[in-house]
Coordinates of C-alpha atoms (C1' of nucleotides) in Angstrom, one line a residue:
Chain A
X37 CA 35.1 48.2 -58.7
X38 CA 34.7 51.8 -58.1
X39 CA 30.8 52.1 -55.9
X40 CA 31.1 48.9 -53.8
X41 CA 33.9 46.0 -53.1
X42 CA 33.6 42.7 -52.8
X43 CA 34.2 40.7 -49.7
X44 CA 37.7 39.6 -50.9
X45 CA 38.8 42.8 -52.2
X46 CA 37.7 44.4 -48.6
X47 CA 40.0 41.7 -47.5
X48 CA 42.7 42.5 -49.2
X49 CA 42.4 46.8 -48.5
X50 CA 41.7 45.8 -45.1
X51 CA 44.1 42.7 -44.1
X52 CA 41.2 41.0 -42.5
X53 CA 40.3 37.8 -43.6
X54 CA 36.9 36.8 -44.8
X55 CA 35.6 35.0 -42.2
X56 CA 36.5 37.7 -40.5
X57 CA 34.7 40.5 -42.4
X58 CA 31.7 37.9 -41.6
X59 CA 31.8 37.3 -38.5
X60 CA 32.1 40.9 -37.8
X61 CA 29.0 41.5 -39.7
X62 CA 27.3 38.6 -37.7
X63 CA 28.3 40.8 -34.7
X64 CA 26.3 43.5 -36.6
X65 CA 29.4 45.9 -36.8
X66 CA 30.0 46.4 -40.2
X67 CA 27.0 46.2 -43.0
X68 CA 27.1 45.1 -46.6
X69 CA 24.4 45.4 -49.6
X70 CA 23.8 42.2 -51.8
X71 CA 24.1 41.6 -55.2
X72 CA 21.0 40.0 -57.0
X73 CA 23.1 36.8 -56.7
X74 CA 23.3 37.4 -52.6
X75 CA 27.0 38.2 -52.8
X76 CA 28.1 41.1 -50.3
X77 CA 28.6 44.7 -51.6
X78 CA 30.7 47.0 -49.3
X79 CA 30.3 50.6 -49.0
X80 CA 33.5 52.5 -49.1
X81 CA 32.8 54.1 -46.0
X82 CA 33.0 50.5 -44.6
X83 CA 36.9 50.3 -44.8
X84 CA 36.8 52.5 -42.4
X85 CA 34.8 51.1 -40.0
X86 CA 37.2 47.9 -40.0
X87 CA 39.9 50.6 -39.7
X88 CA 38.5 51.6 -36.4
X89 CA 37.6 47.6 -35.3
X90 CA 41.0 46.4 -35.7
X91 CA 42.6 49.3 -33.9
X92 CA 39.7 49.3 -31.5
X93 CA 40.9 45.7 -31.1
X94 CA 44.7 46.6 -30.6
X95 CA 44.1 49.3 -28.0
X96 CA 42.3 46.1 -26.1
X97 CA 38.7 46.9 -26.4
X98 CA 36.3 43.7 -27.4
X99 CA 34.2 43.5 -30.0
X100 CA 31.0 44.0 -28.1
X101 CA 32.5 47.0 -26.9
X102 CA 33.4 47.7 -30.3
X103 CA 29.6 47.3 -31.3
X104 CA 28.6 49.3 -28.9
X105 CA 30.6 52.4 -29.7
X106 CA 29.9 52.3 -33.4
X107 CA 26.2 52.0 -32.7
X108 CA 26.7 55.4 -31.3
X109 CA 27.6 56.6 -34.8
X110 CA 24.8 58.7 -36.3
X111 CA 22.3 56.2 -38.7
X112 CA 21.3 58.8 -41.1
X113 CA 24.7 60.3 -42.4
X114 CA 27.6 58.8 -43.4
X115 CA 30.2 59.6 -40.0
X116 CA 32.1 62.7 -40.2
X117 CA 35.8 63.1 -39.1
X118 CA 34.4 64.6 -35.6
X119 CA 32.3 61.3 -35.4
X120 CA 35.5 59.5 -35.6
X121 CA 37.4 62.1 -33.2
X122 CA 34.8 61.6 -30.5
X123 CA 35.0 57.5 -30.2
X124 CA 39.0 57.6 -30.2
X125 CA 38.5 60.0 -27.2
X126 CA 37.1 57.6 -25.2
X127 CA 39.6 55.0 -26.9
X128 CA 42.3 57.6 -26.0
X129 CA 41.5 57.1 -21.7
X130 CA 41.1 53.9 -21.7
X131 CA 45.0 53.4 -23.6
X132 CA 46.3 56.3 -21.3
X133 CA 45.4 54.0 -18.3
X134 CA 46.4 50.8 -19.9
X135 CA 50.0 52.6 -20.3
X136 CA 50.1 54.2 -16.4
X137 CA 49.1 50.7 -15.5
X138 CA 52.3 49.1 -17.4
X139 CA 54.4 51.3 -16.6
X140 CA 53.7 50.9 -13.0
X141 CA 54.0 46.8 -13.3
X142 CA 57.4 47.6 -14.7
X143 CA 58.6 50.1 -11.8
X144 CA 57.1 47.5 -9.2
X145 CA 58.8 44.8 -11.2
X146 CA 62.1 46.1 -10.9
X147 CA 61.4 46.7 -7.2
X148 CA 59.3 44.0 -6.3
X149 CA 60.4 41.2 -8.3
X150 CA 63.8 42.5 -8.9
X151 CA 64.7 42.3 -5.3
X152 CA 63.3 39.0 -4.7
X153 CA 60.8 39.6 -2.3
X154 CA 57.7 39.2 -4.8
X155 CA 55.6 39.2 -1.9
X156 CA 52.5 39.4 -3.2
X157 CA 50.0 41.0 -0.9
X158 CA 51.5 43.1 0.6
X159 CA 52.7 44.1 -2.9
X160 CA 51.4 46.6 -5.2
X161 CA 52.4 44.3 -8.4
X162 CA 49.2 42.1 -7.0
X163 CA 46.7 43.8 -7.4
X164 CA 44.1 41.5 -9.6
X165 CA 41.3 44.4 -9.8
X166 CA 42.7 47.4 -11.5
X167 CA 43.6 45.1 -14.1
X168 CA 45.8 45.3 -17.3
X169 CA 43.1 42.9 -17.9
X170 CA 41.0 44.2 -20.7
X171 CA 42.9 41.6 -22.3
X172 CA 42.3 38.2 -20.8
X173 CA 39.3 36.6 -22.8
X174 CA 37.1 34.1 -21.6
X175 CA 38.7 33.9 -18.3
X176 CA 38.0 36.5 -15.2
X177 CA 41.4 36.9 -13.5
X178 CA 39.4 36.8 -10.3
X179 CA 36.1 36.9 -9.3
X180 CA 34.7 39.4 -6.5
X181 CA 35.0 36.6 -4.2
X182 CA 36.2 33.2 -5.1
X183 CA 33.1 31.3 -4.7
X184 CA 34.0 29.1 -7.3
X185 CA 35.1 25.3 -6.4
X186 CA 33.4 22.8 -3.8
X187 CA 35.6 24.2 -1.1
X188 CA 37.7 27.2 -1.6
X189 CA 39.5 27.8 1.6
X190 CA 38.6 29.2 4.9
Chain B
X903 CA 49.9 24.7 9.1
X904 CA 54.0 25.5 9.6
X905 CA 56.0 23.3 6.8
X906 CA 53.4 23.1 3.9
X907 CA 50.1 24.9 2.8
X908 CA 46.8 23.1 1.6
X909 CA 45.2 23.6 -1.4
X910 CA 42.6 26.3 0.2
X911 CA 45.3 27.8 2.3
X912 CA 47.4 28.6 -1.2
X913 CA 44.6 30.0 -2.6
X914 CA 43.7 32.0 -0.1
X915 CA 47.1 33.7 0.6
X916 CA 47.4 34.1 -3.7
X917 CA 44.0 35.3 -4.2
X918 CA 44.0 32.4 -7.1
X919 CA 41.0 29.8 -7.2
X920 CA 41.5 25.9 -6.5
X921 CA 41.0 25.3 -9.5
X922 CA 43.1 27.4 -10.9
X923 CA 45.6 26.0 -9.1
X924 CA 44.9 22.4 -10.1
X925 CA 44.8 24.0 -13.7
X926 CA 48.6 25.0 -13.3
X927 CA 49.5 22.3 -11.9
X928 CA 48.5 20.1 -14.9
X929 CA 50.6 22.1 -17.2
X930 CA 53.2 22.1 -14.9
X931 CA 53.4 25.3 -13.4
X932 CA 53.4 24.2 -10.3
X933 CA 53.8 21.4 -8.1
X934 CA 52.5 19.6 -4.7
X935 CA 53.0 16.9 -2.9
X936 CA 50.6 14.7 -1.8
X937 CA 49.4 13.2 2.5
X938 CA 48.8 9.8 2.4
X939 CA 44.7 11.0 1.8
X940 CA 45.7 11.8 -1.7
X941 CA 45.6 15.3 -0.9
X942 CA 47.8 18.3 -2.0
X943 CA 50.1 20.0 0.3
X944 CA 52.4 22.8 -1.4
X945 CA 55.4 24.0 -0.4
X946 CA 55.3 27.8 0.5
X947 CA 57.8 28.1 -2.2
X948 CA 54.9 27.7 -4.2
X949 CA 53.6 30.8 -2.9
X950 CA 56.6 32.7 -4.9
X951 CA 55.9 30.4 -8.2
X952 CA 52.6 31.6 -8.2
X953 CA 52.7 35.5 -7.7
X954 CA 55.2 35.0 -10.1
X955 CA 52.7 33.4 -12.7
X956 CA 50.2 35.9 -11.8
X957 CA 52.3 39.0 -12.5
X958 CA 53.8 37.3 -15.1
X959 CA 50.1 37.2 -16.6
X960 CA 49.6 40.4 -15.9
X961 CA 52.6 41.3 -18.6
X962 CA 50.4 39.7 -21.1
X963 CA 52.9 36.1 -21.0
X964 CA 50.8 32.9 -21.6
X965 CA 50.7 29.9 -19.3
X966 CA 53.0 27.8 -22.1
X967 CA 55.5 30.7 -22.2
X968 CA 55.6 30.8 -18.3
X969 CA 56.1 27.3 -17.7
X970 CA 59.0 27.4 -20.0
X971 CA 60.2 30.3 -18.0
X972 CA 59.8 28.6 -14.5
X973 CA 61.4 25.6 -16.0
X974 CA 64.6 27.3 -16.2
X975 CA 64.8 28.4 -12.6
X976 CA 67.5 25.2 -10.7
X977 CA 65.8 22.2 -10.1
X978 CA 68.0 21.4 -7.4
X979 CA 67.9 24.3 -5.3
X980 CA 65.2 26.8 -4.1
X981 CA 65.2 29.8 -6.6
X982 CA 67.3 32.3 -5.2
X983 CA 66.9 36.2 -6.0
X984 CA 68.8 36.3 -8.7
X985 CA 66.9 33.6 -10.0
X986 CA 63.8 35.7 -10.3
X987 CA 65.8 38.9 -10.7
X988 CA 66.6 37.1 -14.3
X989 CA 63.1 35.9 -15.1
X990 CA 61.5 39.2 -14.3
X991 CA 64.1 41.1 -16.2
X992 CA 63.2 39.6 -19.6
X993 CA 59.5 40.6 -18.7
X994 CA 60.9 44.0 -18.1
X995 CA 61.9 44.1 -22.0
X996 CA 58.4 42.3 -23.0
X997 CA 56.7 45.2 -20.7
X998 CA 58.6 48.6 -22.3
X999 CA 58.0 47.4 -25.5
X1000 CA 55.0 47.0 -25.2
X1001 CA 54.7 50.3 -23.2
X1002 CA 56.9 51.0 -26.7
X1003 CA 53.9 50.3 -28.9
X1004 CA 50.5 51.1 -27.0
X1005 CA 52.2 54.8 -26.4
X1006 CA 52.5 54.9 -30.4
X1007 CA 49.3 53.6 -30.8
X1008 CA 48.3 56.5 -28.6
X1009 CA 49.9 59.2 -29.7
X1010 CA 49.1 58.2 -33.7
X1011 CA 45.2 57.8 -32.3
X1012 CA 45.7 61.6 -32.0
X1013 CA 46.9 62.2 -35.5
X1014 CA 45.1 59.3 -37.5
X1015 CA 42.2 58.2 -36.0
X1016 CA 41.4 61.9 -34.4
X1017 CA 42.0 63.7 -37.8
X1018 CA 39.4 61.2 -39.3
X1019 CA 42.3 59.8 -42.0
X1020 CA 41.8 56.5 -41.0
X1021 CA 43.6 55.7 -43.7
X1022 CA 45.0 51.9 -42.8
X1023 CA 47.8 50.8 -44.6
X1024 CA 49.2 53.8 -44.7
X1025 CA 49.2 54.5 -41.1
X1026 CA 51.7 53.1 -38.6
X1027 CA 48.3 52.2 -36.5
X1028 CA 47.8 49.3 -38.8
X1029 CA 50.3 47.1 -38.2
X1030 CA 49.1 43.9 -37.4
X1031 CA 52.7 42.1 -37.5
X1032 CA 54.1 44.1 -34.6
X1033 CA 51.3 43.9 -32.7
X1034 CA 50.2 44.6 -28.9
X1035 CA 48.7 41.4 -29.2
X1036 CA 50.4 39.3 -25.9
X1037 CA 46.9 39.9 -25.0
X1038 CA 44.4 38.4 -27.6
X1039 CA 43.2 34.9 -26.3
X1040 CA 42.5 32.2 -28.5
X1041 CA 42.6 34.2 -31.8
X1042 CA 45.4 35.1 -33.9
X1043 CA 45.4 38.7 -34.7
X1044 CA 46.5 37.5 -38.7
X1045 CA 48.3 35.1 -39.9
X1046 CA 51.0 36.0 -41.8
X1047 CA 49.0 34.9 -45.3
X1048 CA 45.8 35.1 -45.1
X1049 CA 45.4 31.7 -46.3
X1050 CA 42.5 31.1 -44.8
X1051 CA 39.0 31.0 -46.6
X1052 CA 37.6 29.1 -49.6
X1053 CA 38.5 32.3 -51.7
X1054 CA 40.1 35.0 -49.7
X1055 CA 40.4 37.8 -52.8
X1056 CA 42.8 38.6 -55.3
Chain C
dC1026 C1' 28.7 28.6 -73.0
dT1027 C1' 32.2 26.7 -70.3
dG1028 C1' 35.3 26.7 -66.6
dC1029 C1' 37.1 28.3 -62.6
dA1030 C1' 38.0 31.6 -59.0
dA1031 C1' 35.3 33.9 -55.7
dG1032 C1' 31.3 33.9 -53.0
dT1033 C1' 27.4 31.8 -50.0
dT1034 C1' 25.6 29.1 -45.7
dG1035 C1' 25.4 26.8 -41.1
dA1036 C1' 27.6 23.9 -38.2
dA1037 C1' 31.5 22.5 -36.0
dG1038 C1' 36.3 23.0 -34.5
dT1039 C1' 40.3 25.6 -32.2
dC1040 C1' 42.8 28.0 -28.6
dC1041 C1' 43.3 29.8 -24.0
dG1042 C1' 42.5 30.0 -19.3
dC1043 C1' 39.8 28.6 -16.4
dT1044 C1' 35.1 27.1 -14.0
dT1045 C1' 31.5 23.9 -13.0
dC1046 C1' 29.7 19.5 -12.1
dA1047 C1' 29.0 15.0 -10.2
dA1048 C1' 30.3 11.7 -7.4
dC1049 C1' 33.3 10.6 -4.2
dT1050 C1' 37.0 10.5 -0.1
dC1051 C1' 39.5 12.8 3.8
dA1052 C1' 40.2 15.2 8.1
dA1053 C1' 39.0 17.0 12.2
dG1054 C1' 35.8 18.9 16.0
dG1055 C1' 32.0 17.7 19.1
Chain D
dC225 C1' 31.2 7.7 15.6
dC226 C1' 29.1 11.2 12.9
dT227 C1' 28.9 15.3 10.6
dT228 C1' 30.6 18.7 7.9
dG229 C1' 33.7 21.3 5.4
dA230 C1' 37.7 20.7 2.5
dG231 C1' 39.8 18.0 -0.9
dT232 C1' 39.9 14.6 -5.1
dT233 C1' 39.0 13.2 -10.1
dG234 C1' 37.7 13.4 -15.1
dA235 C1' 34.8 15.3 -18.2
dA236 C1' 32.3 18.9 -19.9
dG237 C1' 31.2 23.8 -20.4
dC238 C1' 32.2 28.8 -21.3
dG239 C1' 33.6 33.2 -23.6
dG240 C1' 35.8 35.5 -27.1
dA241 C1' 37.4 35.8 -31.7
dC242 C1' 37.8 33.5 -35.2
dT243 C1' 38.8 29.5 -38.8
dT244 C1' 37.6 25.4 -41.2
dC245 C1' 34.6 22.5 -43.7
dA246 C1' 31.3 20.7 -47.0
dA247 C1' 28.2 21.5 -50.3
dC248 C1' 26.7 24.7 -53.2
dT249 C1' 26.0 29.2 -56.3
dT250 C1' 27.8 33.5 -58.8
dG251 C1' 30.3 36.1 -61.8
dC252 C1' 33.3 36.9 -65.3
dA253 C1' 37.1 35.9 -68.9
dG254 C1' 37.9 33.5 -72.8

DNA sequence: CTGCAAGTTGAAGTCCGCTTCAACTCAAGG
DNA sequence: CCTTGAGTTGAAGCGGACTTCAACTTGCAG
C-alpha cells in the first residue's frame, strides 16, 4: 500500500466517497492506473488533487470550473507547490468577493430588512446580478431578461 | 391595478419569473387569490413575501426552510416590522457565520493550499461537517458515514 | 482453493429550484 | 365580435453533483 491506493482506501484518506472518486474521474479531474484485473490504482499525488476539488467545491466553484483549472496544471511533471499557489490565487478573488458580497447582504439586512421597508428595487439587498450565486445549481436566479413563460408581464 | 397585482405585474415589480412564482406558490411560499377567470391576483403584501424569499435565497436558505420561516409570521394580521425584523435577524446569524467560515477558508487558503501542504485532514480547510455548504443544490457535501457504495474501504 | 470484502460497469434515481411545453381559457382594445 | 396578449394547468425536462442498484469480477487471508 505504499506506490498506489486503492479506490477505498483514497476514500477513506480523502472522505470522499466512491462514487464520488468516480464520478470525478468521469468528469476527467482526477486519473487512476489499473490493475491487470481493471481495478483503479491512485497516484499519491492524486490525494491532493481531491484536496484541492473539495475545497475548490467549498469556496463555491463547480466542478467544470474545477476541471478547467486543473487542466491548467502542467501534463509532464508532477505539480509543484507554486502550481498549487497559483490556482488558489485565482480561488483567493473569487472568495474575497463572495465575502464583500455577504457582508454587504448583512449591512443592508440590518438596514433594509431590519427597518421593515424591504423594498426591493429600490434596495441594494435586490440586486439578482452580482450574485452570491456561484452557489445556486441548476437554477439561474434570473435570466438577462425574463423571457421565460407564455406571457411574462408587460 | 390599485388593490391587487396580476401574476405579470408581480413579477415584473420582483424581477422573479411567472413561473417561479407559481413554483412558490405550490410549496406555499406564497399565496393569491383567484377573479372569477381562475386567474391569480396577489396582494401587494406579496410583494414583501417575495423580496423577502429572494434575499432570503440569497443567504444561501432553501425554499423548505423559508416557508417554515414565513409560516411563523401572524396569520391573522399583515406582518408588521417587527415581524420581519425577527425573521431577518436569524439570517443575520446564518450570514456571519458563514462570513465566519468562508473568511477562514480564506485566510487558511493562504497558509495551506498557497504553501502547497495540502495536507487534508490535518488542515482546518477540510472540514466537511462545518461546512459553507447552505449553497450545494441537490448534493450532500458527505454524509455523516460514508455508507454509501457496495464497498466503500476499510 | 474457498470465501468474502472490495472493486467494476452502465443505467437509473434523487434533490433542488426552476423552466418549458402543449393545450387551453380569459380579458380587454379596436 | 374578434384578435391578441396574458393567464391557466399538469407533466416533463434540465443542470449539477452525486448515490443507488444489479449483476458481476478481483484480490487476498486463511
Amino acid at each position: 500500500m505504499h506506490e498506489s491506493l486503492t479506490i477505498g482506501q483514497l476514500s477513506t484518506r480523502s472522505g470522499v466517497a466512491p462514487s464520488a472518486l468516480r464520478y470525478y474521474e468521469r468528469l476527467g479531474l482526477i486519473r487512476a492506473e489499473r490493475t491487470g484485473g481493471n481495478q483503479r490504482r491512485y497516484a499519491r499525488t492524486e490525494l491532493r488533487r481531491v484536496a484541492f476539488i473539495r475545497i475548490s467545491q467549498q469556496v463555491g466553484i463547480s466542478l467544470e470550473e474545477i476541471r478547467e483549472a486543473l487542466d491548467s496544471l502542467p501534463a509532464s511533471r508532477t505539480p509543484s507547490a507554486e502550481d498549487w499557489a497559483r490556482l488558489s490565487a485565482a480561488w483567493r478573488e473569487r472568495l474575497t468577493e463572495k465575502i464583500r458580497l455577504m457582508t454587504k447582504l448583512r449591512d443592508d439586512l440590518d438596514g433594509c430588512i431590519g427597518c421593515g421597508c424591504l423594498s426591493l428595487r429600490r434596495c441594494t439587498l435586490y440586486n439578482p446580478d452580482d450574485s452570491l450565486s456561484g452557489e445556486g445549481s441548476g437554477a439561474r436566479l434570473m435570466l438577462p431578461r425574463p423571457a421565460a413563460d407564455p406571457a411574462p408581464a408587460a
